XYZ file of C-alpha atoms in Angstrom:
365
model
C -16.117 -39.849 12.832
C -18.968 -41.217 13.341
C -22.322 -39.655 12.144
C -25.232 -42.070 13.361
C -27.930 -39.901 15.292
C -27.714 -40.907 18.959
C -30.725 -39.978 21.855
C -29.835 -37.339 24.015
C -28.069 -38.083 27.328
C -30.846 -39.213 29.636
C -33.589 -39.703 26.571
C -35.730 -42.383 26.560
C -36.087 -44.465 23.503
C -38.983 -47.000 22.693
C -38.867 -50.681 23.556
C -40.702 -53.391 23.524
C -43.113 -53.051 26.730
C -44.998 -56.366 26.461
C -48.590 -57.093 24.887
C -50.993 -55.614 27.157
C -48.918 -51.842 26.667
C -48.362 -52.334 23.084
C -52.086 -53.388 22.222
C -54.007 -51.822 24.885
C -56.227 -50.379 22.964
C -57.321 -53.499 21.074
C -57.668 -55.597 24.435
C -60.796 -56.924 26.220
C -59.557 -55.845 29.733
C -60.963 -54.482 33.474
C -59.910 -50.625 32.950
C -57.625 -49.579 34.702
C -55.557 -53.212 34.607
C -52.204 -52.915 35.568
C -49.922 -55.299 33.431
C -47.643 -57.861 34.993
C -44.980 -58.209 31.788
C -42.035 -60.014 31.232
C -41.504 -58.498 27.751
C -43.681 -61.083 26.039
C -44.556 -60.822 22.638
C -42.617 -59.315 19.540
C -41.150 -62.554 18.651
C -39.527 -62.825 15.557
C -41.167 -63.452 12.091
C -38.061 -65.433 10.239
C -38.680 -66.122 6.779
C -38.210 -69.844 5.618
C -35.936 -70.201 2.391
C -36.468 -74.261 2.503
C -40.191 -74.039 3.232
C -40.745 -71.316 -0.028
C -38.578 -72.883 -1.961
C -40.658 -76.479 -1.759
C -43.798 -74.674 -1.625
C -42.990 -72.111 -4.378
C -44.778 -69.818 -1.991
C -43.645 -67.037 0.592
C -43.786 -68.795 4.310
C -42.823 -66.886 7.211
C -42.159 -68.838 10.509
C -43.583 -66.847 13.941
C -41.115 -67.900 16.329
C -42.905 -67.988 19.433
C -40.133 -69.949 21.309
C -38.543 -66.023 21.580
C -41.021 -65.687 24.435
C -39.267 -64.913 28.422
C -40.444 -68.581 29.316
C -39.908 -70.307 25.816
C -43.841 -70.511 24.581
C -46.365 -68.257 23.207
C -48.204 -69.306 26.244
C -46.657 -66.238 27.934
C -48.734 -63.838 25.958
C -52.074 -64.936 27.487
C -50.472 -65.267 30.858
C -49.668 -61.744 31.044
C -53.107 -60.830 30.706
C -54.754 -63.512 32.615
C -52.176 -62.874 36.151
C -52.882 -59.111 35.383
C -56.035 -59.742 35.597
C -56.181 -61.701 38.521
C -54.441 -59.229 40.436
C -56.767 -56.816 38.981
C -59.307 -59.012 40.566
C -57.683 -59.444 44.074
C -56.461 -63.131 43.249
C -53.981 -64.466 46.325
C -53.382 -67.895 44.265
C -53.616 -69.554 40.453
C -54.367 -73.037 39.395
C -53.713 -74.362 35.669
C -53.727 -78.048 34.230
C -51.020 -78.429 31.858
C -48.973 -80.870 29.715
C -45.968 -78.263 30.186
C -45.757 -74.722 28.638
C -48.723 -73.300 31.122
C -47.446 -74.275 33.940
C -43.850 -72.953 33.437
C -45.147 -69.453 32.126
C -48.535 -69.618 34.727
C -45.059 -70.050 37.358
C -43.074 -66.912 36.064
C -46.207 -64.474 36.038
C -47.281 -65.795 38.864
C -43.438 -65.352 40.694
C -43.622 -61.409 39.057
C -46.620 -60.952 40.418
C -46.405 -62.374 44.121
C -49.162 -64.871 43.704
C -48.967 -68.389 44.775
C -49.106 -70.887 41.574
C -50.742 -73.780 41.691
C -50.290 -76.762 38.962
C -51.894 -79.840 37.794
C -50.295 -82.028 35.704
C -50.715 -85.766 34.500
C -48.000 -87.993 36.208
C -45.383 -88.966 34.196
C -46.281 -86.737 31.268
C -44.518 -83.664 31.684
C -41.026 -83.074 29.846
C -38.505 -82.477 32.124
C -37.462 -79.154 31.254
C -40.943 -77.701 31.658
C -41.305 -79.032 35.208
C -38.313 -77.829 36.075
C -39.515 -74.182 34.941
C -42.377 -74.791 37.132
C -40.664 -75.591 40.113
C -37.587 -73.024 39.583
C -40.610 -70.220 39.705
C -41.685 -71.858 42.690
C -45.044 -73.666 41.850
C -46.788 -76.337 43.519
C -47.082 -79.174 41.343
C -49.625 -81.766 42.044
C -48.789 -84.782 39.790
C -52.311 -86.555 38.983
C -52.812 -90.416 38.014
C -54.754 -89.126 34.698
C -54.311 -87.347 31.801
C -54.548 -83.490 30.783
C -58.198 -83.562 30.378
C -58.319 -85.014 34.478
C -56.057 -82.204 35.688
C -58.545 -79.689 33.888
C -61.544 -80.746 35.548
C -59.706 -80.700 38.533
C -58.175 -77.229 38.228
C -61.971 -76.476 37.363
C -63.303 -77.656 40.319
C -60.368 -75.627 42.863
C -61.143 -72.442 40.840
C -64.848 -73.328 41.314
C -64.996 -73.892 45.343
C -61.779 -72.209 46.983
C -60.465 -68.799 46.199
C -58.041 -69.402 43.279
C -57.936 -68.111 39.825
C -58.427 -70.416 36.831
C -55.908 -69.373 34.043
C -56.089 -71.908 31.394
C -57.088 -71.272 28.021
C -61.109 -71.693 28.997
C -60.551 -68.001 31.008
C -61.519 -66.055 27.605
C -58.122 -63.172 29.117
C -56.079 -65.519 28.007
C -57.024 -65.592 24.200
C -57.227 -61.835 24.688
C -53.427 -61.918 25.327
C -52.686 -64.671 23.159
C -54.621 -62.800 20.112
C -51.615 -60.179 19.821
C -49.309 -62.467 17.746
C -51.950 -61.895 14.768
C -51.727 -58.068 15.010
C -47.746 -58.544 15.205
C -48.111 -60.357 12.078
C -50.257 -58.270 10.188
C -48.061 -55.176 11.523
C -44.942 -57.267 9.860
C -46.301 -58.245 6.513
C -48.797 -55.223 6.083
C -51.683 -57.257 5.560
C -52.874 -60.670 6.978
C -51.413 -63.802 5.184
C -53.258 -65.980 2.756
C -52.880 -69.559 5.508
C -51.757 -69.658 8.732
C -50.472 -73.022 9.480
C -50.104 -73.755 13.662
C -50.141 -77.115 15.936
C -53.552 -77.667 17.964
C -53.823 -79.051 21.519
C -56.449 -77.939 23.966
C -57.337 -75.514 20.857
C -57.113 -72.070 22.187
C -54.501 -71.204 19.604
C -56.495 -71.109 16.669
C -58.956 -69.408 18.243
C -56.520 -66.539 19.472
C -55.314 -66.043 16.579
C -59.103 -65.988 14.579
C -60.187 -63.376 17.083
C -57.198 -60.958 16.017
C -57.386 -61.498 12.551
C -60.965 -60.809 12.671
C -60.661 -57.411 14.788
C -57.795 -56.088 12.831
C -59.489 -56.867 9.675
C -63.169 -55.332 11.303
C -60.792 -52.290 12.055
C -59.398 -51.895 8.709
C -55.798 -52.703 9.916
C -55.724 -55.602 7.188
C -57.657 -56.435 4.234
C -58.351 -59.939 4.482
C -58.201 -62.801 6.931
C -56.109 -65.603 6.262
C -57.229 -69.487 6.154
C -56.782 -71.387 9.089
C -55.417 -74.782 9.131
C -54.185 -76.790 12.233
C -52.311 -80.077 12.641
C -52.912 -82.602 15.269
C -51.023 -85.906 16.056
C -52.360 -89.269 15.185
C -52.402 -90.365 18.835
C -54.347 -87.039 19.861
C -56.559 -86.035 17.261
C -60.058 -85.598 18.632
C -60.795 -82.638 16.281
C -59.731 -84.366 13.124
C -61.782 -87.112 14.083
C -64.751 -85.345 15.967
C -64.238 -87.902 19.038
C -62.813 -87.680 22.333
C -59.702 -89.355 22.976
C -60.390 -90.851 26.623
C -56.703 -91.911 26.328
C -54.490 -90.059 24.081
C -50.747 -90.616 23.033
C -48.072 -89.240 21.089
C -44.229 -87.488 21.229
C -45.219 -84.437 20.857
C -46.114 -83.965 24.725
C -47.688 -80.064 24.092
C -50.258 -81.284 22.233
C -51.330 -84.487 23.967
C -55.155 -83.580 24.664
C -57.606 -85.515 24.048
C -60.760 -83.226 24.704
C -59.719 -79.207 23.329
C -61.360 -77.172 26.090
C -61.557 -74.514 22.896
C -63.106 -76.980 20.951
C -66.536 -75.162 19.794
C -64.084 -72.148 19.200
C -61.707 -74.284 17.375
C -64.283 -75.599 14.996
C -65.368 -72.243 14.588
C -62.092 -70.704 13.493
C -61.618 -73.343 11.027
C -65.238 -73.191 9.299
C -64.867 -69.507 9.083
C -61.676 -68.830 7.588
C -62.620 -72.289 5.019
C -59.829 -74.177 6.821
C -59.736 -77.495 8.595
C -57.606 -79.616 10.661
C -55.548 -82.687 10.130
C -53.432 -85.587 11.547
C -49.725 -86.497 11.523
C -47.632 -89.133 12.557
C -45.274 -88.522 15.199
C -42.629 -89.634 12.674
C -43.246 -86.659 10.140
C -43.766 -84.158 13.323
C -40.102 -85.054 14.534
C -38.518 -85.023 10.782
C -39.592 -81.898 10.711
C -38.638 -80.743 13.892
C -34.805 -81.848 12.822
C -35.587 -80.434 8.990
C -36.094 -77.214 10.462
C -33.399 -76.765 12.960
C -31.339 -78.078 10.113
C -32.799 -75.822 7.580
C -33.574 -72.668 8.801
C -31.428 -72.656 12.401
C -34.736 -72.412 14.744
C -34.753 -75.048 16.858
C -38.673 -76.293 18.544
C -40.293 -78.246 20.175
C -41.819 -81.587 18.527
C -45.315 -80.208 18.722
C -44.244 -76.607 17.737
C -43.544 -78.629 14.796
C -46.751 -79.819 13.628
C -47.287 -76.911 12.061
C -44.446 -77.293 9.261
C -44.722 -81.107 9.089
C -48.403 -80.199 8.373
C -47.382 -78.023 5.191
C -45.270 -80.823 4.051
C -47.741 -83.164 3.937
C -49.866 -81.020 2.392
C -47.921 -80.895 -0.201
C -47.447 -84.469 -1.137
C -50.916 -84.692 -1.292
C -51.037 -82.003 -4.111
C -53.019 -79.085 -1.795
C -51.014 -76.403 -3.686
C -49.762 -73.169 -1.239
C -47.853 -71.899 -4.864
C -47.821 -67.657 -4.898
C -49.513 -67.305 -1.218
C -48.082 -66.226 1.501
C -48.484 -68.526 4.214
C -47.407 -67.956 8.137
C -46.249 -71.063 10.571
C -46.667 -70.648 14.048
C -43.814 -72.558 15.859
C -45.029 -72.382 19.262
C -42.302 -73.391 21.406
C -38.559 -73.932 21.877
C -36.473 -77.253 21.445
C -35.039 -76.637 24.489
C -38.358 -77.435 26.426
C -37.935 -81.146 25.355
C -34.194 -82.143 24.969
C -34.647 -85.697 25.539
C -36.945 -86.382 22.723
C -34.783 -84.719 20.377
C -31.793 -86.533 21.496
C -33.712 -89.823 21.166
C -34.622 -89.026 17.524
C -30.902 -88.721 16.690
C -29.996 -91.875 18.535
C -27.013 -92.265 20.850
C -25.187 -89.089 20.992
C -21.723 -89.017 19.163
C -19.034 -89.875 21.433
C -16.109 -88.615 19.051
C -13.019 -87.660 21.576
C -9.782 -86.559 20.306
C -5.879 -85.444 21.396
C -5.947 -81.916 21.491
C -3.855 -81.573 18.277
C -5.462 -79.737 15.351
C -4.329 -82.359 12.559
C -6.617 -84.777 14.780
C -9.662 -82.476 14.770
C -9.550 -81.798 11.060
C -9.407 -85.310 10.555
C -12.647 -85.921 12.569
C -14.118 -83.047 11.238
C -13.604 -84.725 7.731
C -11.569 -81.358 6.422
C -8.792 -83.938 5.437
């Protein structure tokens, strides 16, 4: 028989109620905001095996793909549609190279507001559009790139009566800020590094803001070093210049002017971290390392973030006896068709149905 406790008929027992419930208290919010959750937040913090073992130090992937619509974009979308009902919003705008637009579309669905998106034509993986129009957006495809569709979402927010929810409305960091308390709640302290991709740059500055108010609040003892990975094509804060025109694989982070930028630059001088650049050819290795590795399976520019500690590495910056958190920001399933054109032409093995004949292909005999 079995004696595990069990709740009382009719009990209610704790879950997971989404960011803005969980961290109330440590939220920058209108009082008396009424949240508009999916569940975001409490992803996962997997430990990497290959990454400590090459590092000889203790990394801890934050698995952000675990999010309702795939990102960590969701957790600063909860706040920012909560707040723009809060506000009396009827409609929301965002520019985006993917991941806002297909969580700005969800909120947006749960919250009856109309969504409205921007993004540059041509530049938007498939499975991210198709989030966005599943959810019901309106997707205005714009002969530019993201920095264009920004402006423009700027400008609607600025002269009719929509609400601006990119990463330059400071509710979305306030959302987006919970994955460092998460962390810290995990590990019991803050890490030594935090390793994460960087696009239009609110990430790193999310993620500064709650290590610096959990650490001001004595709910950790230290604040870790930021450092954040660009790719070569797309690297304006690496090389302190805009990129007017900016290219690479990894579609997430294709920005060539951070709207976070000042914040950005910020984040890294304070914690004594920096940024650098990465070839699209180590960024998708180590997309297909990791899903090979460790079973977690991202996005290319979720993977900057590992393919950054790599490199690292082989240019002797030591991580030995720290513990060091990776932010993988979003899921491989986003962006199929990149992954499938790393690997080449997908196998095209076919046999009888006979079980001698699928051992042999298998190469078991």
């Amino acid at each position: 028989m079995s004696t595990t406790p069990t709740a009382p008929a009719g009990a209610a027992t704790h879950q997971w109620r989404g960011v803005i419930e969980e961290y109330r208290d440590h939220l920058d919010l209108p009082a008396g905001t009424v949240a508009v959750t999916l569940g975001e937040g409490g992803t996962p913090l997997v430990r990497s095996e290959w990454l400590s073992e090459t590092g000889q130090a203790e990394v801890w992937l934050k698995v952000e793909g675990q999010n309702p619509t795939g990102s960590f974009k969701d957790r600063g979308m909860t706040t920012a549609i909560s707040v723009a009902v809060h506000e009396g919003a009827a409609a929301c705008v965002c520019a985006s190279t993917g991941n806002t637009s297909a969580s700005m579309a969800a909120y947006a669905a749960k919250a009856g507001l109309t969504p409205i998106v921007l993004v540059p034509s041509g530049k938007i993986a498939a499975g991210k559009m198709a989030q966005a129009l599943v959810h019901g957006a309106q997707v205005i495809q714009v002969r530019g790139n993201f920095d264009d569709c920004l402006r423009m979402s700027r400008g609607l927010a600025d002269h009719y009566p929509v609400a601006l929810v990119n990463s330059v409305n400071p509710v979305r960091l306030e959302g987006q800020k919970t994955a460092s308390f998460e962390i810290v709640d995990r590990l019991g302290d803050a890490p030594d590094v935090h390793l994460l991709p960087v696009g239009n740059a609110g990430n790193i500055s999310a993620y500064w803001l709650g290590y610096k108010q959990y650490a001001e609040r004595g709910r950790a003892t230290r604040k870790p070093v930021m450092r954040a990975f660009q790719a070569e094509g797309a690297a304006p804060l690496v090389t302190g210049r805009v990129f007017p025109d900016p290219e690479t694989k990894a579609t997430a982070i294709r920005i060539g002017n951070p709207a976070s930028w000042r914040l950005a630059d910020a984040a890294a001088a304070e914690s004594g971290g920096g940024f650098a650049a990465l070839p699209d050819e180590r960024i998708l290795a180590a997309q297909a390392e990791l899903a090979r590795r460790d079973g977690v399976f991202v996005e290319p520019a979720s993977a900057a973030g590992v393919a950054g500690f790599l490199q690292d590495l082989e240019q002797g910056i030591s991580y030995a006896g720290r513990q060091v958190v990776v932010t993988v920001t979003g899921h491989g399933l986003k962006d199929t068709a990149t992954a499938l054109e790393w690997f080449g032409e997908v196998p095209q093995v076919v046999v009888d149905a006979d079980i001698e004949a699928a051992a042999k292909a298998a190469g078991l005999v």
